[in-house]
Coordinates of C-alpha atoms in Angstrom, one line a residue:
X66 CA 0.0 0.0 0.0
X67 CA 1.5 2.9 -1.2
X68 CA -1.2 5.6 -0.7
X69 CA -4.3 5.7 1.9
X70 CA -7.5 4.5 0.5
X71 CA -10.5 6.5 -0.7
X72 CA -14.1 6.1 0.3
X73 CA -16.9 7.5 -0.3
X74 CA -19.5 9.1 2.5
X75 CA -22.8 9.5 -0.1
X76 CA -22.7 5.1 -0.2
X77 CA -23.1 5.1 3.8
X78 CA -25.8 7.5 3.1
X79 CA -27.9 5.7 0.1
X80 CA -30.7 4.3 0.4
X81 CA -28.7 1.1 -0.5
X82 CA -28.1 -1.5 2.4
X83 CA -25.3 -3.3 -0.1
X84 CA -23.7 0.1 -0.2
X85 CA -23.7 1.5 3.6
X86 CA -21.9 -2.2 4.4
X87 CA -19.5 -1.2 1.4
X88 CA -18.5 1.5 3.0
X89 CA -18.4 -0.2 6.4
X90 CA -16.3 -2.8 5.0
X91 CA -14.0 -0.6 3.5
X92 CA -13.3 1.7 6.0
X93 CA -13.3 -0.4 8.7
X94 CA -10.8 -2.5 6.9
X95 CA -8.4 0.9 6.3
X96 CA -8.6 1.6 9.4
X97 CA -7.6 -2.0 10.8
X98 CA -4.5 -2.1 8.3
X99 CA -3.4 1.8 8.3
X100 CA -5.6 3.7 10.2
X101 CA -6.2 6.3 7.7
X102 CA -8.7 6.8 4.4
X103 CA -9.4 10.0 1.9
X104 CA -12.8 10.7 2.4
X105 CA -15.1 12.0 -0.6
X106 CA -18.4 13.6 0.0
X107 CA -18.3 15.0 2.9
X108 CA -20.3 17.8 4.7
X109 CA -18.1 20.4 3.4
X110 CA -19.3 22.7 0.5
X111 CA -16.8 24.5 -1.6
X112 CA -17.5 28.0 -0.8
X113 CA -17.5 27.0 3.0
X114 CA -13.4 25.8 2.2
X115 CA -13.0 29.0 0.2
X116 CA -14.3 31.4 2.7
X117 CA -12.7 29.3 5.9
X118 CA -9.5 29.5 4.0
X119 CA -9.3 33.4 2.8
X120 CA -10.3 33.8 6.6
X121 CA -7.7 32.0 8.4
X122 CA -5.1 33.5 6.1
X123 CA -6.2 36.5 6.6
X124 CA -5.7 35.8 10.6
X125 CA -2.0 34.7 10.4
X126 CA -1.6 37.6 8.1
X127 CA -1.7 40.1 10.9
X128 CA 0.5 41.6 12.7
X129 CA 2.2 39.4 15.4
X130 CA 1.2 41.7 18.2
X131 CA -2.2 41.8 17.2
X132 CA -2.1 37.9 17.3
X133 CA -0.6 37.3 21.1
X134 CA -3.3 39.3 22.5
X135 CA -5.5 35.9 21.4
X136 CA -3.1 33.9 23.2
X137 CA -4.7 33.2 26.5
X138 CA -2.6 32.0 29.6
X139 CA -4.2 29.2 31.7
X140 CA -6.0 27.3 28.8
X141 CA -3.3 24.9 27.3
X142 CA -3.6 26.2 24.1
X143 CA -7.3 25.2 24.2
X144 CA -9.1 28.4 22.6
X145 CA -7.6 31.2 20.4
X146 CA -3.7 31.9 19.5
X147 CA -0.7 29.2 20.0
X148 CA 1.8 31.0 18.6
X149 CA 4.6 29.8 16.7
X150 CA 7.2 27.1 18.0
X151 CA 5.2 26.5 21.5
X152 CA 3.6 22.9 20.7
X153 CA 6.0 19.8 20.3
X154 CA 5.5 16.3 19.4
X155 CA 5.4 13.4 22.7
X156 CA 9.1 13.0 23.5
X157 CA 10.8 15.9 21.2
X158 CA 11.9 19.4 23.2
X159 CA 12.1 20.8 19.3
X160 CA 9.0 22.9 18.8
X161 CA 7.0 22.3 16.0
X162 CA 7.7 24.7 12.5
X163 CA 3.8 26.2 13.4
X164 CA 1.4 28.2 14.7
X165 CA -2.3 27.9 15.2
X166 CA -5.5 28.8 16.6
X167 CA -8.4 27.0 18.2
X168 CA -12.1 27.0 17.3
X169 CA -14.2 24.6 19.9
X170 CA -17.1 23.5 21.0
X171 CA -20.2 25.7 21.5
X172 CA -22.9 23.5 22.8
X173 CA -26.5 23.3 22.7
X174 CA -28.4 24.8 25.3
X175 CA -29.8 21.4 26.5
X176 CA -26.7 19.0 26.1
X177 CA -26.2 18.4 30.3
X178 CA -22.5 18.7 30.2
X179 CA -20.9 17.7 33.1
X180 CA -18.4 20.3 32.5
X181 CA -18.2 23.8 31.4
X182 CA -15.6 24.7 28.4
X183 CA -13.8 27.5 27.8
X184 CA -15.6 30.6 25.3
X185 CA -13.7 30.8 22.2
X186 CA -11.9 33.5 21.8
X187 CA -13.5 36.3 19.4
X188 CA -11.2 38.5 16.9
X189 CA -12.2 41.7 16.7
X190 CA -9.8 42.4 13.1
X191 CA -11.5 40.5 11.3
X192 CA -16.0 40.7 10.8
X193 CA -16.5 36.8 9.6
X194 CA -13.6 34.8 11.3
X195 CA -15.5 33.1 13.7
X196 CA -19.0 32.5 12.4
X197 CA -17.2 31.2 9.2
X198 CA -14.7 28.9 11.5
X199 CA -17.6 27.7 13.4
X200 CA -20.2 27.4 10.0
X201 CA -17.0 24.6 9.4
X202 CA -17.0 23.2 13.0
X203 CA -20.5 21.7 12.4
X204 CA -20.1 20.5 9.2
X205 CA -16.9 18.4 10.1
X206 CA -18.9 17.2 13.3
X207 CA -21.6 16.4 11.3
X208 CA -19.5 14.3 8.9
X209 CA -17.5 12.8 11.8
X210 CA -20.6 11.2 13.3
X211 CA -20.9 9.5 10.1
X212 CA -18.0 8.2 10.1
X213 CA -18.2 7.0 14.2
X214 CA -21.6 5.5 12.7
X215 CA -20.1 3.1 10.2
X216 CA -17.2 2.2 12.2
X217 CA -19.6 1.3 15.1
X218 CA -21.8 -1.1 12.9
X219 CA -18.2 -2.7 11.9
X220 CA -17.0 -3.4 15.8
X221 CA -20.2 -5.0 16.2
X222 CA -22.2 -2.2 18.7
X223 CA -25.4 -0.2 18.3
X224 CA -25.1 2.1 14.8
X225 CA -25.5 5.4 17.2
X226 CA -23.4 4.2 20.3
X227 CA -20.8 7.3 19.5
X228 CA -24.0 9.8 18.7
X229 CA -24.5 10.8 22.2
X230 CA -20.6 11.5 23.2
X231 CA -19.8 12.6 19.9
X232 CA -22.3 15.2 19.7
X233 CA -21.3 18.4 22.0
X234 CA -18.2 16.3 22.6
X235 CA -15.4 18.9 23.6
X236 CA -13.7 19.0 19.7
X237 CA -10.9 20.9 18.1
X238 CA -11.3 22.8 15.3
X239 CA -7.2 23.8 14.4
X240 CA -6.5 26.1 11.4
X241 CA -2.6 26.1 11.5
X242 CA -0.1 28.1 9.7
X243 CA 3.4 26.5 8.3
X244 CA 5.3 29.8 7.8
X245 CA 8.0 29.9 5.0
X246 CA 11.3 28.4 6.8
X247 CA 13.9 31.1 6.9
X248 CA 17.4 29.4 8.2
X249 CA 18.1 25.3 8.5
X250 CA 15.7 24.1 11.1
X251 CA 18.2 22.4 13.3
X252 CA 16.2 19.2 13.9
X253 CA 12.5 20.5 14.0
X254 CA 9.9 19.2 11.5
X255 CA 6.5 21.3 10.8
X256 CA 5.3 18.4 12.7
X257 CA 6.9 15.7 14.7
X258 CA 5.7 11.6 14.3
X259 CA 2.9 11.8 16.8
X260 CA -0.1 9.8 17.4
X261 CA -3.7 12.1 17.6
X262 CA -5.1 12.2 21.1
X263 CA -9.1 11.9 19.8
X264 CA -11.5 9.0 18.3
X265 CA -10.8 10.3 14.9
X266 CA -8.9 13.4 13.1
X267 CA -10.7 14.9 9.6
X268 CA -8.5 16.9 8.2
X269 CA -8.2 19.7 5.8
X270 CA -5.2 20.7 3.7
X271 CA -3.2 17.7 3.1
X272 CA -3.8 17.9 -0.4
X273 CA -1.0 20.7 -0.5
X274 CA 1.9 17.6 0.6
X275 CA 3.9 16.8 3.6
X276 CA 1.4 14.8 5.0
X277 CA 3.5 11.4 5.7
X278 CA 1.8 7.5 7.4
X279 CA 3.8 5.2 8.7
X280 CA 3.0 1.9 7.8
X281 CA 3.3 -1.3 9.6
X282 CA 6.6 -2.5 8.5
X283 CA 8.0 1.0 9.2
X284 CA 7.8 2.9 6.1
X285 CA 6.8 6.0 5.6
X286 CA 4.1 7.1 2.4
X287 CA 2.8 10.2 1.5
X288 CA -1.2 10.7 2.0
X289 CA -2.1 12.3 -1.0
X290 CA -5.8 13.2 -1.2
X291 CA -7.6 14.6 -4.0
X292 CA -8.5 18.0 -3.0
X293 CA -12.3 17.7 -2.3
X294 CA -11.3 14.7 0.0
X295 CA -10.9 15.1 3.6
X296 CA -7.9 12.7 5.2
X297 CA -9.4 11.0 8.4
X298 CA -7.4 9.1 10.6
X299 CA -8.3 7.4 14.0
X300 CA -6.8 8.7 17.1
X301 CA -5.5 7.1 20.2
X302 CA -9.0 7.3 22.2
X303 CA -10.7 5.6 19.6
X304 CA -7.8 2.7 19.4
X305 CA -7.8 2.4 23.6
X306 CA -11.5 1.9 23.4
X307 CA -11.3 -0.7 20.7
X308 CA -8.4 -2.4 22.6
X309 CA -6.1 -1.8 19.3
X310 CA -9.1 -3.4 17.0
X311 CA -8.7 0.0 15.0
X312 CA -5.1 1.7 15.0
X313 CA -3.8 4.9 15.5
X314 CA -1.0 5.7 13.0
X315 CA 2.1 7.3 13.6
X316 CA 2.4 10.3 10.8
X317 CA 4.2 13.6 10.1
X318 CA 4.0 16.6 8.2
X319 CA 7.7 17.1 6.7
X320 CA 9.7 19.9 5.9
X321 CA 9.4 20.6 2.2
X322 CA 12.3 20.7 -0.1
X323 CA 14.9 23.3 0.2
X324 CA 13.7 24.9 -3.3
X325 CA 10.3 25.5 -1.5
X326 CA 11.0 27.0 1.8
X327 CA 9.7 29.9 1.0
X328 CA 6.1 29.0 0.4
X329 CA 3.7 28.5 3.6
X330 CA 1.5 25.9 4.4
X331 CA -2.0 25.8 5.5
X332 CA -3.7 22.6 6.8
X333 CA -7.2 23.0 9.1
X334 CA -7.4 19.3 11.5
X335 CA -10.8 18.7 13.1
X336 CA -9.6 16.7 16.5
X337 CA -13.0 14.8 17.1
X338 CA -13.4 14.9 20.7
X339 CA -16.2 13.0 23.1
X340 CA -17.6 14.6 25.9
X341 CA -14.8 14.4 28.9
X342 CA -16.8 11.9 31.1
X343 CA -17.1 9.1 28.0
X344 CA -15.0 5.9 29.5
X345 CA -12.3 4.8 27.1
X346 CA -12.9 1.1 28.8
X347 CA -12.0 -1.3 26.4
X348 CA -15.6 -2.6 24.4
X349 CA -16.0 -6.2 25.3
X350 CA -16.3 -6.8 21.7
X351 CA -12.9 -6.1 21.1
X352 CA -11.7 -8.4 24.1
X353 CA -11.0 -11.7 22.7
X354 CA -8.3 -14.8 23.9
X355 CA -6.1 -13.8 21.1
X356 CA -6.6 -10.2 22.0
X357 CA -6.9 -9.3 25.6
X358 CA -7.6 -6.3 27.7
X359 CA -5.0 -4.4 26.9
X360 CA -5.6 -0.8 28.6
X361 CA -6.5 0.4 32.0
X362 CA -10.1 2.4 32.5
X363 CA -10.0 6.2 32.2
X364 CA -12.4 8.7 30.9
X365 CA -11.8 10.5 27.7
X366 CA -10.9 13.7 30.1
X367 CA -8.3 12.4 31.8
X368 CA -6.7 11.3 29.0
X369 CA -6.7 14.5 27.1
X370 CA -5.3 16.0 30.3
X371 CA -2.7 13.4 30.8
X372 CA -1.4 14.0 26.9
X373 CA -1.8 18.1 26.8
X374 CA 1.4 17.7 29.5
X375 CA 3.2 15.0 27.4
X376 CA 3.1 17.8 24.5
X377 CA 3.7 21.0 26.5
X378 CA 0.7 22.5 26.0
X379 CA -0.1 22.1 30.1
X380 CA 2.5 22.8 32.4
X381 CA 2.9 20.1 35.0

């Protein structure tokens, strides 16, 4: 396998039974072998992507002053500004080539959170920033429970077991910003090998290259989508809770060649997260002789918590 595979929403979402367990099949089997698939069809139209991109240029356009008064001490990086440098991959001390900002999760009025998050952060500059960013928070969400759907008919549970969790679940939405690299980067990567924290990643961008998957025997490929595909990739939650069924892959985004350091990069990751008190217990259906228990319990909070410090994003 040389590339990640494509599938295709609209055949979970016919009328079809043969279909919807096509796309079961397929995805399910993706994300057994690599953990990642191009996904067509999606939620997405193309004047959302325009207008979400012009906007979030426009943002790391500005003035770096005007930025770091977005970033906002005491939140790990979880609303508004990270500026550049400041987030590193589990185990590196180089910073990562970025910055970014953080759109999340504005919930409905009747969702019975057991926790409060934090406002996102509003930016006065510019008139359609946030409504736009957040008109693209719902979509993604919306296309993610799909996704959560299908991959729950494949371990065997109820089709709308991740529907509750998912929905208001405390998400990411992360337009970053891979300025041009001005000097040799002495070791740091736009973004170290890491694992995703979440159940799943859909991501926009990685049709622009970089993007790299490591595959089982160790090799690295380049995920190359077509550009109306989104790249989805489970995260580590999602592979705790199937005790490894379903795999989180290792990937990178790597520095381009020297010839093309001068151009930025733009990539926008939706980190799927479920509401903080979800337990990551490991489904019986994914317990078997030849496949043990192979986690301890913990809630999808602690978890995040627990990684935000392994990536410097919480201060022990």
């Amino acid at each position: 396998m040389n590339n990640i595979p494509s599938v295709d929403l609209s055949e979970f979402l016919s009328d079809d039974p043969s279909k919807k367990q096509k796309f079961v099949n397929e995805i399910g089997k993706a994300y057994e072998e690599i953990g990642f698939v191009a996904l067509k069809n999606h939620f997405l139209s193309d004047q959302l992507v325009h207008d979400l991109y012009k906007e979030i240029k426009a943002f790391f356009d500005l003035p770096l002053h005007v930025k770091e008064k977005y970033e906002i001490e005491g939140l790990g990086g979880q609303r508004g500004y990270t500026s550049f440098g400041k987030e590193h991959a589990k185990g590196k001390k180089e910073g990562d080539l970025k910055e970014f900002w953080h759109f999340g999760q504005e919930a409905d009025d009747d969702a019975n959170l057991e926790e409060d998050y934090p406002e996102n952060v509003i930016v006065s500059e510019l008139e359609h920033f946030n409504e736009t960013g957040m008109e693209a928070y719902k979509m993604l969400e919306k296309t993610g429970i799909y996704v959560l759907r299908a991959l729950a008919l494949y371990i065997g549970i109820d089709e709308h077991y991740f529907d509750h969790w998912a929905s208001n679940g405390n998400s990411i939405l992360r337009p970053i910003h891979y300025p041009p690299i001005m000097e040799e980067p002495k070791g740091a990567v736009r973004a170290g090998a890491h694992g995703d924290i979440n159940l799943i990643t859909l991501l926009m961008g990685a049709s622009t290259g970089g993007l790299q998957v490591q595959r089982k025997d160790g090799e690295w490929i380049d995920a190359i989508p077509q550009e109306d595909e989104l790249v989805i990739n489970v995260g580590d939650m999602l592979e705790r809770h199937t005790n490894n069924k379903l795999k989180s892959t290792i990937h990178r985004v790597t520095n381009p060649p020297k010839e093309q350091w001068n151009k930025p990069r733009y990539s926008i990751p939706f980190f799927m997260h479920p509401r903080s008190d979800m337990k990551l217990n490991c489904l019986e259906e994914c317990i078997t002789p030849d496949n043990p228990k192979q986690y301890e319990d913990i809630t999808a909070g602690e978890f995040l918590h627990q990684r935000l410090v392994e990536i410097g994003l919480i201060k022990k």
